[in-house]
Amino acid sequence: MSSDAEEKEAQNKPNGCERAFVEYNKIKWFWAPAFFGFWLLLYVAISIPACHRLPRPLSIKDEAKYPDRFIAERAELNLQHLVALGPRVVGSKENEMGAVKVLSGSVQKIRSGLGSANDIEVDVQVASGSYVHWTMINMYQSIQNIVVKVSPKGTNSTTYLLVNSHYDSVPGGPGAGDDGSMVATMMETLRVLAQSKQALKHPVVFLFNGAEENPLQASHAFITQHKWAKNCKALINLDSAGNGGREILFQSGPNHPWLMKSYRRAIKHPYASTMAEEMFQNNFIPSDTDFRIFRDHGAVPGLDMAYQYNGYVYHTRFDRPEIFPRGSFQNTGDNLLALVREIANSQELEDTSKHAEGHTVYFDVMGWFLVFYTETEGIILNVIVSLVAIGTCLYAFKLMASNSGIKLEKIFKRVMHTFVVQLFAVITAVTLTVFLGWFMDLVHLPMSWFTHSWLILGLYFTTFIFGLAIVPALYYHYTQHDKLPIGQRVQMLLHCHCLFLAIFTIVLTICGVRSVFVLMLSCLFYTMALIINLATKLHSKDVAWVIPHIICGVPPFVFFAYFSHGFFLTFIPMFGRFGENVNPDLVVAVFSIAVGLLTCGFIVPVLHLFRKSKTIICALLAITFVCVIIAITPMGFPYRPETSVQRFSVLHAKRTFHDADNKVRRQESGYFIMPQDRRTYSVKHDVINMTLAQKIGDDCQKEMMCGLPLYNQRWHKTRQNTLWIPASEPLLGSVPAVKVISKKQVSPSKIRYELQLSGPDHMALFIQPLNGAIMKDWSFHQAPLRLSFQPPYFIYFSWGVNGDPLKFWLELEKPKGDFKTPTFELGLGGHWTHHKEMLTPDFEKFLDSFPKYVDATAWPASYETWIY
């Protein structure tokens, strides 16, 4: 044997490492569990802890050492004092008197310890007004705000920074997370600034907002009426959709990148996401914040931040202060204090209009630092990375042809086949995952992952990965005699996946989707691995190329897993309040597809390098079957008492309908039930008379607004899914009443009514013109008439400290001038949202029959119609 032949044989002979891992140019099958375990370990050991990491909270004992720092223990005490009042609903003594007294007392205490650098001014605003919220007129009377301005002594600055949170709560909820925690954080931030020896450059206005849950009334009152509102040029809005964790920045601007620059410079514990902003603004999240009011009614740019961890207790009676982590106070307090100082001392605040420069792309990396760039820079970056990725893959195909001795046109023919296979694999994976989401709902097993979220991995991620892997596996099986080695074919599959993502990135960039940065990052790191393989010629090896591929795949995987974990932490509890119309498993399936494609798109093809790859892939499907079985068992039941509850809104209502002669044509009492999720049937055999519950659909055809005392716009949207159970009559206070002050025909075809409304502090008016009548004018907000909203018109009205009757007028037109027939129907809804003493024994017994895992928000209500 020649020396050259011996040398070649020595090179091809596997070394010790290769013998341990590789057999017949494939990785030995028993390394597959280690492969899966490696990625799972990264997720559990790095991504999850990064999502939950909080700083060490400072106590009052630390104050002497850190006199200019935020003290978490003080914020915790602030929260306890506020929440001790109980639920703080607009119109209640707890909100209008108790909360105002507690917060005013805290401000006065801070004022007494004022430092030498800044002054404090305090104003308690009482305001009335209205605006249009979606298709509802949102009207308020005598609601309150506590407004505190911290100014550098002797300043003549006329530009202020506004910081906002709300101290009111939903009916029945203590409101510790939403939004007492942010109020407490603001109060401690105010204390540090007031006592600091460092003077601010511009004043800071702290708005303690007394009516956000109504919704968003107090912020509207401030920005449209308060004396300091016109000077507020930037905003930090603080809200909560959970209880604790880290506050996420999910809205910025709009069109003011300097705010994100300030955030990046100042923030100590960054947590921000452009994707969260785009999802929120496209109504994927069933919430709204005061940020929208300041933006739309005051043109104030800003930053919108909120807690989202433990959303299970959001708007329930379990939103308590004792479960709120002290570390969350320190996290938010450190960030808020630094951010207030940064923006209040910034040059841009002097004239923000000069710095309105477009949208931004931003995201944090593991909570370590913030990446931020403008939308234009993002477009350039996306296009460059995508084109480089496409070019590198094409070059790799060319090298593949020259190394294998196969003509380039035949290589590209294989590329086309592989691209189609990968596309079909994605379609198969999507189809199987969506089918499973539909099936779980069909067999009455939705939300089995609600408490045990790890079931999502076993149900939907494994199904998606199976679909993504099995199609190429079958393709390789039936084309196993191809001249290209399997290692080269798997690389070709990965290149095709990269081409798919690069093209998709360019398309979404053209469509103006800023969140496409995640696909760009995926392409970027894969291209880096490919360039390393090409430079080192490892691409020509059967298995060795996997090493750079995995190493370069770790950073994006860890980041995407971190990002996705936070995403699911936010959304899983929200499915408990998405309503009955939404199939939550279908939505989770779609989310799993998106996250799976992002995190596993470049990992799954490596499975084809293992021996017995089809067996390994089918084992994933076995995991899915096991998890389906678990979903059937009690472990798969979605709800648990206190920690992950099922929600219902239950009103003990009396309905009265009058005919054209204003005689009662129908009157009944019962329990009006508004389901909040898909599994209403879970309580069917537990709740008293639940088997008698009737869908309200028939009444929606016969009666205005289904003949129900709808509480707000969200109830209006889902009213046809509500249930009605006949019951005894509720105990009511002074029911809403309308008095006709005057009725005057102002022209042959027009008539004018002057009316007066009185009743409880939460009421709804529904107005339906009859017999060809048209609403031409009224004293309410003009937008519904100007924009031609379809009747019946919905006016939500609440009052705070002053319950004086509301006077209003309506002007209707009948083209034929026939006023002998009725002109309009008026519906009046009344709600006693904070009167537990009005719950009858029968109603309390009914509520007690709900299982322990249910949180039922309940109050008496009335609905009455009149024809004029």
mmCIF file of C-alpha atoms in Angstrom, residues 21 23 26-33 610-613 616:
data_model
loop_
_atom_site.group_PDB
_atom_site.id
_atom_site.type_symbol
_atom_site.label_atom_id
_atom_site.label_comp_id
_atom_site.label_asym_id
_atom_site.label_seq_id
_atom_site.Cartn_x
_atom_site.Cartn_y
_atom_site.Cartn_z
ATOM 1 C CA PHE A 21 -20.800 9.611 18.952
ATOM 2 C CA GLU A 23 -21.731 5.336 13.554
ATOM 3 C CA LYS A 26 -24.805 9.272 11.712
ATOM 4 C CA ILE A 27 -25.016 10.120 15.398
ATOM 5 C CA LYS A 28 -25.774 7.109 17.567
ATOM 6 C CA TRP A 29 -29.453 7.005 18.490
ATOM 7 C CA PHE A 30 -28.951 6.873 22.274
ATOM 8 C CA TRP A 31 -27.513 10.414 22.207
ATOM 9 C CA ALA A 32 -30.951 11.762 21.211
ATOM 10 C CA PRO A 33 -32.192 12.132 24.824
ATOM 11 C CA PHE A 610 -29.411 10.440 14.348
ATOM 12 C CA ARG A 611 -29.724 6.758 13.675
ATOM 13 C CA LYS A 612 -33.304 5.509 14.125
ATOM 14 C CA SER A 613 -34.423 9.095 13.508
ATOM 15 C CA ILE A 616 -37.025 9.237 17.816
#
